[in-house]
Amino acid sequence: DGGITQSPKYLFRKEGQNVTLSCEQNLNHDAMYWYRQDPGQGLRLIYYSQIVNDFQKGDIAEGYSVSREKKESFPLTVTSAQKNPTAFYLCASSFDSANTEAFFGQGTRLTVV
Amino acid sequence: AQSVTQLDSQVPVFEEAPVELRCNYSSSVSVYLFWYVQYPNQGLQLLLKYLSGSTLVKGINGFEAEFNKSQTSFHLRKPSVHISDTAEYFCAVITNQAGTALIFGKGTTLSVSS
């Protein structure tokens, strides 16, 4: 089945540790996105990528980093510089970055203790 | 830059009642509009989208929305809701220019009770 896979579904880390969230898609989509979801805040854009080896900062990129070495993969690293990393993280992809709909993964809930 | 405002954070309704979830947007260029639904601890699923053409768009699960350019609105409606419609609903907008990303509203929690 085609789709977007995020792993793991739940992730626990100690404060001060970097952590990488995985996002893989087999939809042959060019564009991929990372959003952060907090209660009452909606989805806020962290980073997005329109093509391999290229990505742009979203509204809340501070404390996060990404890479896009392969079309299928767009991992997100939550660094120790992120002040409040506990949140639900959603990855999405679309055929291109213009008018087509985005398809979402099931999310990763990160808890930093 | 574009933005999206969902006017109600929570909407409680009784089963079989009609519902409207309101969404307004702002943008200096043409936009495309979407409604997504999210069930607890899951990703988002597309309900419907407006790209062009008829301003009344129909989606899955009996939902529909009307694009109103003069009022910059894209309200979501359903004539009769079910318990299973209880979820969070997000309105989203993207411009027709390459290199942009979907921008979401803060969401509306629809709670359907019997």
Coordinates of C-alpha atoms in Angstrom, one line a residue:
Chain A
D1 CA 0.0 0.0 0.0
G2 CA 1.2 3.5 -0.8
G3 CA 1.4 6.0 2.0
I4 CA 3.4 7.8 4.6
T5 CA 5.0 6.1 7.5
Q6 CA 6.1 7.8 10.6
S7 CA 8.1 6.0 13.3
P8 CA 8.0 5.5 16.1
K9 CA 4.5 6.3 17.2
Y10 CA 5.6 7.2 20.7
L11 CA 9.0 8.4 21.7
F12 CA 10.4 9.3 25.1
R13 CA 13.6 11.2 25.6
K14 CA 15.5 12.9 28.4
E15 CA 15.9 16.6 28.3
G16 CA 19.0 17.7 26.5
Q17 CA 19.2 14.8 24.1
N18 CA 18.7 15.1 20.4
V19 CA 16.1 12.9 18.8
T20 CA 15.3 12.0 15.2
L21 CA 11.8 11.3 13.9
S22 CA 11.5 9.2 10.8
C23 CA 9.2 9.9 7.9
E24 CA 9.1 7.8 4.7
Q25 CA 6.7 7.9 1.8
N26 CA 6.3 5.7 -1.2
L27 CA 3.9 7.9 -3.1
N28 CA 6.6 9.3 -5.4
H29 CA 5.8 12.8 -4.0
D30 CA 8.2 15.6 -4.5
A31 CA 7.2 17.8 -1.6
M32 CA 7.4 16.8 2.1
Y33 CA 6.5 18.7 5.2
W34 CA 6.9 18.6 9.0
Y35 CA 4.3 20.1 11.3
R36 CA 4.1 20.4 15.1
Q37 CA 0.7 20.1 16.8
D38 CA 0.0 21.4 20.3
P39 CA -3.5 21.5 21.9
G40 CA -5.3 24.6 20.8
Q41 CA -2.5 25.7 18.4
G42 CA -3.5 23.8 15.3
L43 CA -0.6 22.6 13.0
R44 CA 2.4 24.8 12.8
L45 CA 4.9 24.4 10.0
I46 CA 8.5 23.5 11.0
Y47 CA 10.2 22.7 7.7
Y48 CA 9.3 21.7 4.2
S49 CA 11.1 20.4 1.2
Q50 CA 10.1 20.7 -2.5
I51 CA 12.9 18.6 -3.9
V52 CA 15.8 16.4 -2.9
N53 CA 18.7 18.2 -1.2
D54 CA 16.6 21.4 -0.7
F55 CA 14.4 22.5 2.2
Q56 CA 13.0 25.7 3.6
K57 CA 12.3 26.9 7.2
G58 CA 8.7 27.2 8.3
D59 CA 7.2 29.3 11.0
I60 CA 8.8 27.5 14.0
A61 CA 12.1 26.1 12.7
E62 CA 14.3 27.1 15.6
G63 CA 15.6 24.1 17.5
Y64 CA 14.9 21.7 14.6
S65 CA 16.9 20.4 11.7
V66 CA 16.0 18.3 8.6
S67 CA 17.7 16.6 5.7
R68 CA 16.4 15.4 2.3
E69 CA 18.9 13.1 0.8
K70 CA 16.4 10.8 -0.8
K71 CA 13.0 11.6 -2.3
E72 CA 11.3 9.1 -0.1
S73 CA 12.7 10.3 3.3
F74 CA 12.5 13.5 5.3
P75 CA 13.8 12.9 8.8
L76 CA 13.3 15.6 11.5
T77 CA 15.8 16.1 14.3
V78 CA 14.6 17.7 17.5
T79 CA 17.7 19.3 19.0
S80 CA 18.5 20.2 22.6
A81 CA 18.0 23.8 21.5
Q82 CA 14.3 23.3 21.2
K83 CA 12.9 24.8 24.4
N84 CA 9.6 22.9 24.6
P85 CA 9.9 19.8 22.4
T86 CA 7.0 17.7 23.9
A87 CA 4.4 17.7 21.1
F88 CA 2.7 15.6 18.4
Y89 CA 4.7 15.7 15.2
L90 CA 3.1 15.2 11.8
C91 CA 4.8 14.5 8.5
A92 CA 3.0 15.1 5.2
S93 CA 3.8 14.9 1.5
S94 CA 2.2 16.1 -1.7
F95 CA 2.8 15.6 -5.4
D96 CA 4.1 19.1 -5.7
S97 CA 4.2 22.2 -3.5
A98 CA 1.4 24.0 -5.3
N99 CA -2.3 23.2 -5.3
T100 CA -2.4 19.5 -4.6
E101 CA -3.6 18.0 -1.4
A102 CA -1.2 16.8 1.3
F103 CA -1.2 13.3 2.7
F104 CA -0.4 12.8 6.3
G105 CA 1.4 10.1 8.4
Q106 CA -0.1 8.9 11.6
G107 CA 2.2 11.1 13.7
T108 CA 4.8 10.7 16.4
R109 CA 4.1 11.8 20.0
L110 CA 7.3 13.0 21.5
T111 CA 7.6 13.3 25.3
V112 CA 10.7 14.8 26.8
V113 CA 11.2 14.2 30.5
Chain B
A1 CA 1.5 35.8 3.7
Q2 CA -1.7 33.9 4.1
S3 CA -3.5 33.0 7.3
V4 CA -6.5 31.0 8.4
T5 CA -9.0 31.7 11.2
Q6 CA -11.3 29.1 12.5
L7 CA -13.9 31.1 14.4
D8 CA -15.0 28.4 16.9
S9 CA -12.7 26.3 18.9
Q10 CA -15.4 23.9 20.1
V11 CA -18.8 23.1 18.6
P12 CA -21.1 20.8 20.6
V13 CA -24.2 19.5 18.8
F14 CA -26.7 16.7 19.2
E15 CA -26.9 13.8 16.8
E16 CA -28.9 14.3 13.6
A17 CA -28.6 18.1 14.0
P18 CA -27.0 20.3 11.3
V19 CA -23.6 21.8 11.8
E20 CA -21.5 24.5 10.4
L21 CA -17.8 25.0 11.1
R22 CA -16.6 28.4 10.1
C23 CA -13.3 29.3 8.4
N24 CA -12.0 32.6 7.1
Y25 CA -8.8 33.2 5.4
S26 CA -6.6 36.1 4.3
S27 CA -4.3 36.2 1.4
S28 CA -3.0 38.7 -1.2
V29 CA -2.9 36.1 -3.9
S30 CA -5.3 33.4 -5.1
V31 CA -5.6 30.4 -2.8
Y32 CA -6.7 26.9 -2.7
L33 CA -8.7 25.7 0.4
F34 CA -9.0 22.4 2.2
W35 CA -10.8 20.9 5.2
Y36 CA -9.1 18.0 7.0
V37 CA -10.4 15.8 9.9
Q38 CA -8.4 14.3 12.7
Y39 CA -9.4 11.6 15.0
P40 CA -7.6 11.2 18.3
N41 CA -3.9 10.3 18.1
Q42 CA -4.1 10.0 14.3
G43 CA -3.0 11.9 11.3
L44 CA -5.2 14.1 9.1
Q45 CA -7.6 12.9 6.5
L46 CA -8.8 15.1 3.6
L47 CA -12.5 15.9 3.7
L48 CA -12.8 18.1 0.7
K49 CA -10.9 20.8 -1.3
Y50 CA -11.6 23.8 -3.4
L51 CA -9.2 24.4 -6.3
S52 CA -11.4 26.1 -8.9
G53 CA -14.8 25.9 -10.6
S54 CA -18.0 25.5 -8.6
T55 CA -17.9 27.2 -5.3
L56 CA -19.9 24.4 -3.6
V57 CA -17.7 21.4 -3.0
K58 CA -18.8 18.1 -1.7
G59 CA -16.6 15.8 0.3
I60 CA -16.5 12.5 2.1
N61 CA -18.9 11.5 4.9
G62 CA -21.6 13.9 3.7
F63 CA -19.7 17.1 4.3
E64 CA -19.8 20.1 2.0
A65 CA -18.2 23.5 1.9
E66 CA -18.8 26.7 0.1
F67 CA -16.1 29.0 -1.1
N68 CA -17.1 32.7 -0.8
K69 CA -14.4 34.9 -2.3
S70 CA -16.0 38.2 -1.3
Q71 CA -16.2 37.2 2.3
T72 CA -13.0 35.2 2.2
S73 CA -14.7 32.3 3.8
F74 CA -14.8 28.5 3.4
H75 CA -17.4 27.2 5.9
L76 CA -17.9 23.5 6.3
R77 CA -21.4 22.1 6.7
K78 CA -23.2 18.8 7.3
P79 CA -27.0 18.6 7.3
S80 CA -27.2 15.8 9.9
V81 CA -24.3 14.7 12.1
H82 CA -23.5 11.3 13.6
I83 CA -21.7 10.4 16.8
S84 CA -18.9 9.2 14.6
D85 CA -18.3 12.7 13.3
T86 CA -16.8 13.7 16.7
A87 CA -13.3 14.8 15.8
E88 CA -11.1 17.8 15.3
Y89 CA -11.5 19.7 12.0
F90 CA -8.9 21.8 10.4
C91 CA -9.2 24.4 7.6
A92 CA -6.1 25.0 5.5
V93 CA -5.0 27.2 2.7
I94 CA -2.2 27.3 0.2
T95 CA -1.4 29.8 -2.5
N96 CA -1.2 28.9 -6.2
Q97 CA 2.5 29.9 -6.2
A98 CA 5.1 27.2 -6.2
G99 CA 7.3 27.0 -3.1
T100 CA 4.6 27.5 -0.5
A101 CA 3.2 25.1 2.1
L102 CA -0.2 24.4 3.6
I103 CA -1.1 26.8 6.4
F104 CA -3.6 25.5 9.0
G105 CA -6.1 27.1 11.3
K106 CA -6.1 26.2 15.0
G107 CA -8.9 23.7 14.6
T108 CA -12.5 23.2 15.7
T109 CA -13.4 20.3 17.9
L110 CA -16.8 18.9 16.9
S111 CA -18.5 17.0 19.7
V112 CA -21.6 15.1 18.8
S113 CA -23.8 13.7 21.6
S114 CA -27.0 11.6 21.6

